[in-house]
Amino acid sequence: MSTAVIERPKTRPFAWVQQSLTLAWRNIVRIRQNPEALADVTFQPIIFLALFLFVFGGAISQGAGWRGYLPVLLPGLLVQTVVFATMGTGVGLNDDFAKGVFDRFRSLPIARISPLIGAVLGDAVRYSLSIIVLMASGFVLGFRFQNGIGNGLLGMLIVLLFALSMCWIWVWLGLKLKTAQGVQGIAFLVMFPLTFGSNIFVPADTLPGFLQAFVKISPITYLVDTERALMGGGALQKPLLITLAWMVGLVAIFAPLAIRAYRRRT
Amino acid sequence: MTTSHQVAIEAVGLVKKYGATTALAGVDLTVPTGTVLGVLGPNGAGKTTAVRILGTLLQPDAGHATVGGYDVVREAGKVREIIGLTGQYASVDEDMSGRRNLAMIGRLLGYSRSQAKERADELLERFELVDAGDRIAKTYSGGMRRRLDLAASLVGHPSILYLDEPTTGLDPHARNGVWETVRDLVLDGTTVLLTTQYLEEADALADSLMVFDKGRVVASGRPAELKAQAGKQSLDVRPAEPAHLERVAAIVTEAVGARPSVDVVNTLVSVPVSDGTSMPVVVRRLDEAGIAVTELSLRLPSLDEVFLALTGHAAEERPADAVLEGAGR
Ligand SMILES: Nc1ncnc2c1ncn2[C@@H]1O[C@H](COP(=O)(O)OP(=O)(O)OP(=O)(O)O)[C@@H](O)[C@H]1O
Ligand SMILES: [Mg+2]
């Protein structure tokens, strides 16, 4: 033990920022180690796009063919893709927790929120990737931003931010539920009605009354409207404001719940 | 970073229940600063539960504990600043290299990038993981993972270290390495709480021992005290010639006043004694009879025997891969 001792530094204010970034970095390193774990944000969006476009496109757009359906479908599918990607955050976190690294984190003098923010920020990479893959596929098939490239990019940013807000639900459930399978089970139970019971694939007014009532309060609807307005055209203000309100609300409710679940989990 | 307290770890009446299972049923313990406490006990005795409570990973249902003078529940953050914890199950990130695992912890503790890297290199060196340092931990053998885990708990120079079965699954060489490390740390003033299934390990490292059974402390004291408490000494005589066994047995019977057990396989005559007074008599008689012996000893009971006497059952079966017993001194 002749080496000079590198003293442990004193804890500083805002240390949690550095800690969160370190843990986000960890998650990104892990992605590079297991690239196959990216299947859900790379191949899945492509397959979904192909399926919905070519299988339902003709029937839904009535005569306009899949080319006519693409500008409507793509912004909607973008929303569905990131919303599905958010549940991966919960499953991954639960899995991670079961492996014991979190015992290490919890025995270190770091902020309670850091591992959670780290997980979310790390997953921002996955979300971004899914957005880019889907938009690129759309472009290959002939999709173009009709409302200026700036608005188009803003649309991509907003959908990313929405994912980062919504994923706190899954962070919370991921910590709350015992197994990753449990998280996945609940996720599918929620995700399918939430995304298919919406204006993503068909106009909301073709839906039966009870569904329309649901669609009117679902944040998915407003996010889809926002995206369509930014990428294609149409009224922006109302859906955008409602979407932003939902984002704030989701974080305000589920981030504290997640932290509490993290504290209690043993 | 030594604490000014004389007592590094103190627990009073710790209770932890899991549903119907009582993992800890009121445990008191005190570890003076700079010493090693060895916690022994069979599977399910509550060792890990105690370590997790003292390591702030678990909250007790009753009782309280202070570590370095800080309450483990109310001042958990302060406690985490002075402890290092190597749990029973490895808590390294399997998807990252050993070096990155250690550097990450350094960064989390607030080291600069270069300091974290330097500290990681230092620890890889110390635990003989330099060659494997850049491989992901998933590819490590069980023993290497264990060592990495131990290294991870040392990144921040903890003044109080918990080691939950640190050498389970290690080969004798690696185990000796861990023992060396623990001894070095203690020389530097670190307080260590160590749980183990291996009586030999506790005997080798610990200043004092505690035996847990079913969530309670069934015995505690210095290793020698425990041995004395649990059983008598025994007088062992091993003749050089197996043919002399019976004559040696007769001499011992006469000197001690009790019939010894004769182990033909190991050529050993052994009898329990309360003290060493019969020893010179035996030596003289053997000399007179012209019998050469290869061993003549007054032996304290082994900790295995102590363990059996204290808990009423033997220490659990060792896993087949652990080549620990008898490998040491
Ligand atoms: N999370 C848990 N849920 C339910 N029961 C538990 C849990 N953790 C421990 N127990 C129970 O508490 C008791 C004590 O367990 P503990 O892990 O502390 O024992 P131990 O002395 O470390 O055993 P070992 O030598 O096998 O590691 C056991 O009966 C165990 O089954
Ligand atoms: Mg244990």
XYZ file of C-alpha atoms and ligand atoms in Angstrom:
627
model
C 0.000 0.000 0.000
C 2.667 2.426 -1.006
C 0.566 4.351 -3.531
C -0.395 7.888 -2.655
C -3.903 8.015 -1.323
C -6.440 9.707 -3.567
C -8.771 11.176 -0.988
C -12.487 10.861 -1.468
C -13.686 14.340 -2.400
C -16.156 16.202 -0.226
C -19.728 16.142 -1.415
C -20.636 19.281 -3.292
C -23.982 20.883 -4.039
C -25.403 19.828 -7.405
C -23.335 16.669 -7.193
C -26.505 14.895 -8.333
C -26.112 16.370 -11.804
C -22.688 14.824 -12.221
C -23.934 11.562 -10.697
C -26.931 11.402 -13.017
C -24.723 12.031 -16.033
C -22.301 9.324 -14.922
C -25.145 6.849 -14.610
C -26.600 7.929 -17.946
C -23.174 7.285 -19.431
C -23.274 3.841 -17.841
C -26.535 3.076 -19.590
C -25.157 4.212 -22.918
C -22.042 2.069 -22.481
C -24.330 -0.850 -21.752
C -26.300 -0.221 -24.932
C -23.089 -0.400 -26.914
C -22.334 -3.686 -25.198
C -25.731 -5.197 -26.034
C -26.758 -3.671 -29.338
C -29.382 -6.383 -29.803
C -31.319 -4.737 -26.996
C -31.981 -1.939 -29.472
C -34.253 -4.118 -31.623
C -37.354 -2.538 -30.122
C -36.285 0.928 -31.209
C -34.807 0.062 -34.606
C -36.475 -2.823 -36.401
C -39.776 -2.537 -34.639
C -40.590 0.970 -35.928
C -39.678 -0.106 -39.453
C -41.830 -3.197 -39.263
C -44.749 -1.274 -37.789
C -44.473 1.344 -40.492
C -44.390 -1.261 -43.246
C -47.262 -3.254 -41.762
C -49.636 -0.397 -41.157
C -48.776 1.405 -44.328
C -49.053 -1.493 -46.732
C -51.619 -3.681 -44.970
C -54.114 -1.039 -43.828
C -53.047 1.901 -45.964
C -55.203 1.031 -48.931
C -58.312 0.315 -46.898
C -58.055 3.291 -44.559
C -57.224 6.028 -47.024
C -59.962 4.919 -49.405
C -58.543 5.197 -52.870
C -55.570 7.426 -52.089
C -53.497 4.287 -51.515
C -50.627 3.983 -49.076
C -49.006 7.116 -50.448
C -51.982 9.111 -49.336
C -51.939 7.454 -45.901
C -48.249 8.079 -45.180
C -48.458 11.789 -44.195
C -51.261 10.965 -41.728
C -49.772 7.741 -40.408
C -46.171 8.763 -39.864
C -46.689 11.444 -37.181
C -49.107 9.092 -35.414
C -46.774 6.150 -35.616
C -43.993 8.351 -34.294
C -46.032 8.867 -31.157
C -46.855 5.201 -30.838
C -43.241 4.206 -31.286
C -41.844 6.405 -28.535
C -44.727 5.593 -26.211
C -43.911 1.918 -26.630
C -40.224 2.633 -26.168
C -40.910 4.241 -22.786
C -42.077 0.990 -21.295
C -38.658 -0.464 -22.089
C -37.303 1.949 -19.496
C -39.414 0.346 -16.775
C -38.583 -3.183 -17.833
C -34.879 -2.364 -18.057
C -34.814 -0.662 -14.685
C -36.579 -3.550 -13.006
C -34.145 -5.958 -14.588
C -31.198 -3.828 -13.569
C -32.438 -3.660 -10.015
C -32.722 -7.425 -9.790
C -29.064 -7.797 -10.776
C -27.589 -6.206 -7.704
C -25.783 -3.171 -9.153
C -28.398 -1.060 -7.479
C -27.326 -2.405 -4.110
C -23.995 -0.839 -4.911
C -25.559 2.471 -5.889
C -27.726 2.517 -2.802
C -24.757 2.008 -0.526
C -22.923 4.967 -2.081
C -23.343 8.539 -0.856
C -25.174 9.682 -3.969
C -28.496 11.447 -4.463
C -31.480 9.119 -4.515
C -32.703 10.561 -7.769
C -29.442 10.089 -9.675
C -29.865 6.444 -10.701
C -33.380 7.224 -11.916
C -32.424 10.293 -13.893
C -29.470 8.328 -15.192
C -31.785 5.596 -16.445
C -34.098 8.111 -18.096
C -31.318 10.108 -19.728
C -29.644 6.938 -20.933
C -32.900 5.912 -22.513
C -33.207 9.261 -24.235
C -30.643 7.779 -26.600
C -32.971 4.890 -27.366
C -35.929 7.173 -27.859
C -33.944 9.434 -30.166
C -32.817 6.462 -32.161
C -36.367 5.218 -32.627
C -37.476 8.670 -33.750
C -34.639 8.949 -36.240
C -35.122 5.440 -37.622
C -38.820 5.963 -38.126
C -38.505 9.384 -39.711
C -35.718 8.175 -41.991
C -37.854 5.248 -43.126
C -40.690 7.673 -43.761
C -38.443 9.875 -45.852
C -37.286 6.916 -47.901
C -40.935 6.126 -48.640
C -41.620 9.678 -49.730
C -42.678 11.542 -46.588
C -41.762 15.262 -46.506
C -42.210 18.016 -43.877
C -44.958 20.228 -45.294
C -44.620 22.940 -42.692
C -40.955 23.767 -42.907
C -38.013 21.785 -41.675
C -37.808 23.804 -38.442
C -41.301 22.798 -37.415
C -40.618 19.245 -38.442
C -37.577 19.058 -36.217
C -39.496 20.754 -33.411
C -42.050 17.980 -33.750
C -39.337 15.374 -33.294
C -38.053 17.215 -30.241
C -41.487 17.451 -28.655
C -42.172 13.780 -29.103
C -38.811 13.059 -27.446
C -39.639 15.319 -24.512
C -43.011 13.663 -24.185
C -41.307 10.288 -23.983
C -38.988 11.613 -21.295
C -42.010 12.746 -19.281
C -44.113 9.677 -19.814
C -41.331 7.248 -18.957
C -41.610 8.251 -15.295
C -44.758 6.137 -15.150
C -42.662 3.150 -16.149
C -39.799 4.093 -13.877
C -42.297 4.070 -11.029
C -43.923 0.790 -12.059
C -40.539 -0.728 -12.804
C -39.536 -0.088 -9.203
C -42.903 -0.965 -7.753
C -43.460 -4.336 -9.396
C -41.470 -7.424 -8.508
C -40.540 -8.794 -11.920
C -39.724 -7.475 -15.362
C -42.441 -9.730 -16.777
C -44.940 -8.070 -14.489
C -43.929 -4.658 -15.775
C -44.173 -5.827 -19.351
C -47.580 -7.385 -18.749
C -49.018 -4.183 -17.319
C -47.324 -2.134 -19.985
C -48.994 -3.998 -22.829
C -52.286 -3.901 -21.015
C -52.077 -0.113 -20.946
C -50.228 0.589 -24.177
C -52.435 -1.185 -26.654
C -55.713 0.495 -25.663
C -53.901 3.794 -25.222
C -52.339 3.853 -28.662
C -54.899 1.985 -30.734
C -57.793 3.692 -28.992
C -56.649 6.995 -30.425
C -56.430 9.030 -33.595
C -53.099 7.465 -34.534
C -54.395 5.130 -37.200
C -57.885 6.399 -38.005
C -59.684 9.735 -37.627
C -61.204 10.017 -34.161
C -64.680 10.712 -35.529
C -64.875 7.227 -37.035
C -64.787 5.761 -33.542
C -67.882 4.804 -31.486
C -69.060 7.294 -28.860
C -67.527 5.744 -25.747
C -64.153 5.576 -27.440
C -64.454 9.156 -28.614
C -64.938 10.234 -25.029
C -61.738 8.430 -24.086
C -59.867 9.844 -27.055
C -60.876 13.364 -26.020
C -58.987 13.126 -22.742
C -56.076 10.967 -23.878
C -52.771 12.841 -24.089
C -51.902 10.673 -27.077
C -54.550 12.388 -29.163
C -53.183 15.852 -28.479
C -49.620 14.816 -29.050
C -50.593 13.261 -32.385
C -52.459 16.436 -33.350
C -49.424 18.494 -32.387
C -47.159 16.346 -34.506
C -49.502 16.451 -37.496
C -49.735 20.224 -37.203
C -45.971 20.646 -37.009
C -45.111 18.189 -39.750
C -48.078 18.671 -42.039
C -50.177 21.647 -41.089
C -53.303 22.541 -39.115
C -54.248 24.065 -35.780
C -51.275 23.882 -33.402
C -51.892 25.975 -30.327
C -54.547 23.992 -28.497
C -53.050 20.506 -28.910
C -49.582 21.830 -28.122
C -50.675 23.492 -24.881
C -52.598 20.451 -23.750
C -49.631 18.237 -24.583
C -47.260 20.436 -22.597
C -49.658 20.427 -19.661
C -49.747 16.640 -19.734
C -45.971 16.493 -19.807
C -45.633 18.686 -16.747
C -48.371 16.742 -14.996
C -46.837 13.349 -15.706
C -43.451 14.377 -14.327
C -44.951 16.163 -11.329
C -46.896 13.072 -10.316
C -44.767 10.136 -11.313
C -41.231 11.365 -10.627
C -41.927 11.791 -6.883
C -43.759 8.461 -6.810
C -40.761 6.852 -8.468
C -38.347 8.320 -5.947
C -40.512 7.083 -3.125
C -40.641 3.604 -4.625
C -36.860 3.694 -5.034
C -36.392 4.566 -1.377
C -38.655 1.786 -0.232
C -37.461 -0.928 -2.514
C -35.156 -3.324 -0.708
C -10.941 9.330 7.286
C -10.926 7.636 10.640
C -13.786 8.584 12.872
C -13.106 10.067 16.236
C -15.403 7.546 17.904
C -14.018 4.656 19.865
C -16.904 2.555 18.682
C -17.257 2.235 14.946
C -20.408 0.164 14.797
C -23.006 -0.227 17.475
C -26.346 -1.986 17.193
C -28.966 -2.406 19.867
C -31.881 -4.802 19.665
C -32.053 -5.084 15.881
C -35.175 -6.855 14.700
C -36.114 -7.614 11.114
C -39.061 -9.678 9.986
C -39.970 -10.867 6.515
C -43.597 -11.863 6.788
C -43.623 -14.851 9.077
C -39.839 -15.260 9.033
C -37.888 -13.509 11.737
C -34.512 -12.821 10.166
C -33.181 -10.931 13.194
C -34.702 -11.388 16.617
C -32.929 -8.717 18.634
C -29.243 -8.450 17.856
C -26.798 -6.299 19.816
C -23.301 -5.765 18.611
C -20.376 -3.426 19.131
C -17.306 -3.115 16.975
C -14.484 -0.948 18.356
C -12.782 1.287 15.791
C -9.961 -0.371 13.947
C -10.904 -3.938 14.806
C -12.360 -6.854 12.888
C -15.589 -8.493 13.971
C -16.245 -11.889 12.476
C -19.872 -12.947 12.259
C -20.378 -16.661 11.939
C -23.544 -18.581 11.498
C -25.279 -21.239 9.443
C -27.395 -20.420 6.382
C -30.382 -18.279 7.228
C -28.918 -17.162 10.552
C -29.425 -13.497 9.678
C -25.879 -12.453 8.832
C -26.725 -10.820 5.526
C -29.762 -9.117 7.009
C -27.602 -7.572 9.721
C -25.028 -6.398 7.189
C -27.715 -4.859 4.967
C -29.187 -2.957 7.892
C -25.791 -1.669 8.963
C -25.081 -0.814 5.328
C -28.292 1.288 5.065
C -29.821 -1.000 2.435
C -32.532 -2.185 4.761
C -34.387 -0.589 7.643
C -34.803 -2.495 10.884
C -38.309 -3.126 12.215
C -37.089 -2.402 15.742
C -33.884 -1.444 17.477
C -31.328 1.018 16.208
C -27.768 1.167 15.055
C -25.083 3.772 14.647
C -22.127 3.574 12.313
C -19.302 6.026 12.853
C -21.641 7.787 15.265
C -24.391 8.250 12.657
C -27.798 6.630 12.854
C -28.241 4.147 10.004
C -31.830 5.201 9.378
C -31.948 8.927 10.118
C -28.460 9.761 8.904
C -28.122 7.130 6.202
C -26.429 9.594 3.859
C -23.674 10.282 6.375
C -23.223 6.583 6.993
C -22.824 5.938 3.262
C -19.978 8.408 3.145
C -17.828 6.335 5.466
C -18.736 2.760 4.624
C -17.810 0.299 1.936
C -19.988 -2.734 1.332
C -19.253 -5.967 -0.441
C -22.492 -7.862 -0.441
C -22.918 -11.597 -0.528
C -23.925 -11.448 -4.170
C -21.734 -9.529 -6.552
C -23.030 -6.053 -7.272
C -20.902 -5.138 -10.247
C -22.267 -4.126 -13.600
C -21.851 -7.204 -15.735
C -22.154 -5.270 -18.979
C -19.162 -3.055 -18.305
C -15.479 -3.785 -18.027
C -13.881 -4.066 -14.611
C -12.012 -0.836 -15.188
C -15.172 1.032 -16.131
C -17.014 -0.354 -13.144
C -14.395 1.050 -10.820
C -14.046 4.334 -12.681
C -17.813 4.799 -12.616
C -17.866 4.463 -8.842
C -15.011 6.931 -8.585
C -16.959 9.410 -10.693
C -20.073 8.868 -8.585
C -18.011 9.656 -5.523
C -16.938 12.926 -7.090
C -13.449 12.099 -8.334
C -12.306 13.844 -11.465
C -12.045 11.713 -14.569
C -8.287 11.246 -14.204
C -8.452 10.566 -10.476
C -11.174 7.986 -11.027
C -9.083 6.297 -13.671
C -5.997 6.332 -11.482
C -7.900 4.851 -8.570
C -9.365 2.151 -10.826
C -5.891 1.189 -12.051
C -4.623 1.078 -8.499
C -7.372 -1.301 -7.429
C -7.131 -3.501 -10.519
C -3.470 -3.890 -9.700
C -4.096 -4.737 -6.102
C -6.682 -7.382 -6.934
C -4.709 -8.852 -9.830
C -7.308 -7.882 -12.378
C -5.104 -5.783 -14.636
C -5.159 -8.286 -17.484
C -8.907 -8.668 -17.299
C -9.487 -4.981 -16.641
C -10.846 -4.159 -20.067
C -13.037 -7.217 -20.496
C -16.681 -6.936 -19.595
C -17.424 -8.355 -16.171
C -19.837 -10.902 -17.623
C -16.832 -12.824 -18.874
C -15.156 -12.926 -15.448
C -14.955 -16.078 -13.385
C -16.843 -16.120 -10.109
C -13.708 -15.395 -8.140
C -12.711 -12.499 -10.390
C -16.145 -10.966 -10.025
C -15.875 -11.321 -6.296
C -12.542 -9.512 -6.323
C -13.903 -6.778 -8.546
C -16.786 -6.365 -6.145
C -14.384 -6.049 -3.263
C -12.343 -3.518 -5.200
C -15.527 -1.572 -5.924
C -16.271 -1.258 -2.238
C -12.814 0.191 -1.605
C -12.847 2.965 -4.216
C -13.820 5.653 -1.729
C -11.382 4.626 1.025
C -14.114 3.632 3.472
C -13.174 3.753 7.122
C -15.719 1.051 7.882
C -15.977 -1.965 5.640
C -18.605 -4.712 5.499
C -17.682 -7.942 3.830
C -20.479 -10.468 3.472
C -18.831 -13.825 2.835
C -15.967 -12.224 0.922
C -14.076 -15.407 0.113
C -16.898 -17.779 -0.722
C -15.959 -19.361 -4.021
C -12.418 -18.055 -4.118
C -9.458 -20.350 -4.671
C -6.850 -20.518 -1.898
C -4.552 -18.055 -3.623
C -7.282 -15.476 -4.120
C -8.522 -16.068 -0.617
C -5.092 -15.378 0.768
C -5.050 -12.205 -1.305
C -8.297 -11.084 0.275
C -6.985 -11.886 3.720
C -3.872 -9.852 3.027
C -6.001 -6.952 1.856
C -8.152 -7.082 4.946
C -5.075 -7.141 7.163
C -3.577 -4.189 5.293
C -6.780 -2.230 5.642
C -6.917 -2.922 9.342
C -3.332 -1.748 9.709
C -4.469 1.492 8.080
C -7.155 1.850 10.719
C -10.163 0.459 8.855
C -12.867 -1.220 10.882
C -14.132 -4.436 9.329
C -17.289 -6.433 9.865
C -16.975 -9.723 8.109
C -19.403 -12.585 7.832
C -18.215 -16.000 6.912
C -19.105 -19.641 6.838
C -15.478 -20.548 7.261
C -14.467 -20.855 10.841
C -10.879 -20.831 9.807
C -11.300 -17.450 8.162
C -12.888 -15.939 11.232
C -10.112 -17.387 13.333
C -7.481 -15.939 11.014
C -8.841 -12.414 10.670
C -11.165 -11.485 13.460
C -10.319 -9.805 16.736
C -13.643 -10.902 18.073
C -16.328 -13.276 16.926
C -20.055 -13.532 17.090
C -22.028 -16.596 16.318
C -25.530 -16.016 14.951
C -28.190 -18.643 14.878
C -31.830 -18.142 13.931
C -31.562 -14.375 14.183
C -29.910 -14.323 17.594
C -26.392 -14.009 18.886
C -25.668 -17.327 20.510
C -22.066 -16.634 21.459
C -19.482 -13.903 21.282
C -15.949 -13.240 22.373
C -12.373 -13.560 21.243
C -11.665 -16.662 19.181
C -9.699 -18.206 22.067
C -12.444 -17.398 24.573
C -15.040 -19.008 22.383
C -12.984 -22.105 22.048
C -12.489 -22.295 25.778
C -16.178 -21.635 26.361
C -17.277 -24.369 24.040
C -15.161 -27.258 25.026
C -12.224 -28.791 26.693
C -8.738 -29.080 25.359
C -7.546 -32.379 24.145
C -4.257 -34.189 24.501
C -3.145 -35.809 21.260
C -0.333 -38.318 20.931
C 0.729 -39.798 17.619
C 3.240 -42.660 17.838
C 5.765 -43.031 15.064
C 4.989 -46.753 14.872
C 1.356 -47.791 14.442
C 2.223 -50.929 16.411
C 2.734 -48.774 19.507
C -0.851 -47.445 19.531
C -2.060 -49.732 22.313
C 0.958 -49.112 24.538
C 0.569 -45.359 24.084
C -3.114 -45.646 24.931
C -2.209 -47.492 28.127
C 0.324 -44.825 29.126
C -2.183 -42.034 28.507
C -4.880 -43.856 30.453
C -2.579 -44.180 33.404
C -1.396 -40.551 33.286
C -4.768 -38.898 32.705
C -7.009 -41.329 34.447
C -9.364 -41.733 31.521
C -9.439 -44.067 28.553
C -8.480 -42.159 25.365
C -10.024 -42.693 21.980
C -7.733 -44.564 19.630
C -7.871 -43.615 15.993
C -6.240 -46.474 14.136
C -6.558 -44.891 10.717
C -4.712 -41.723 11.661
C -2.546 -43.402 14.284
C -3.735 -40.994 16.908
C -4.481 -41.315 20.582
C -6.637 -38.505 21.880
C -8.205 -37.710 25.229
C -10.085 -34.671 26.585
C -8.253 -32.953 29.444
C -9.072 -29.969 31.618
C -5.490 -28.697 31.773
C -1.941 -29.545 30.786
C -0.739 -31.107 34.055
C -0.695 -34.662 32.743
C 1.510 -33.684 29.837
C 4.938 -34.113 31.613
C 3.875 -37.477 32.976
C 3.001 -38.711 29.507
C 6.307 -37.443 28.138
C 8.274 -39.211 30.870
C 6.472 -42.533 30.458
C 6.862 -42.474 26.698
C 10.540 -41.797 27.162
C 10.927 -44.636 29.652
C 9.137 -47.018 27.299
C 11.333 -45.854 24.405
C 8.364 -44.984 22.192
C 9.007 -42.356 19.541
C 6.145 -40.015 18.731
C 5.614 -37.726 15.759
C 3.097 -35.522 17.515
C 2.394 -34.665 21.106
C 0.092 -31.759 21.602
C -2.368 -30.031 23.835
C -4.992 -28.720 21.466
C -7.857 -26.234 21.873
C -11.013 -27.406 20.145
C -11.300 -26.328 16.528
C -13.854 -23.664 15.735
C -15.815 -26.310 13.917
C -16.266 -28.115 17.185
C -17.111 -24.818 18.883
C -19.691 -24.070 16.262
C -21.289 -27.432 16.720
C -21.349 -27.007 20.463
C -22.859 -23.501 20.292
C -25.555 -23.896 17.690
C -26.333 -27.523 18.307
C -25.763 -28.267 14.639
C -22.759 -28.423 12.399
C -21.687 -25.634 10.110
C -23.425 -25.995 6.771
C -21.962 -28.073 4.030
C -19.333 -26.191 2.174
C -19.844 -25.737 -1.516
C -17.694 -28.205 -3.424
C -15.736 -25.494 -5.214
C -14.508 -23.907 -2.024
C -11.179 -25.427 -1.184
C -10.782 -23.527 2.018
C -10.792 -25.838 4.944
C -7.337 -26.912 5.940
C -5.732 -24.938 3.159
C -4.329 -22.369 5.545
C -2.030 -22.487 8.490
N -36.005 -10.531 0.997
C -36.378 -11.524 1.813
N -37.657 -11.948 1.830
C -38.055 -12.932 2.654
N -37.246 -13.564 3.523
C -35.959 -13.192 3.567
C -35.451 -12.159 2.717
N -34.146 -12.001 2.982
C -33.847 -12.890 3.945
N -34.927 -13.599 4.310
C -34.966 -14.641 5.358
O -34.356 -14.132 6.511
C -33.559 -15.132 7.135
C -32.144 -14.631 7.310
O -31.553 -14.464 6.033
P -30.082 -13.959 5.818
O -29.907 -13.805 4.354
O -29.841 -12.780 6.676
O -29.225 -15.192 6.328
P -27.666 -15.439 6.251
O -27.193 -15.671 7.636
O -27.014 -14.364 5.486
O -27.610 -16.813 5.432
P -26.543 -17.330 4.363
O -25.431 -17.943 5.116
O -27.303 -18.361 3.608
O -26.155 -16.177 3.518
C -33.680 -16.373 6.267
O -34.645 -17.213 6.860
C -34.175 -15.854 4.960
O -35.001 -16.811 4.334
Mg -25.987 -14.278 3.790
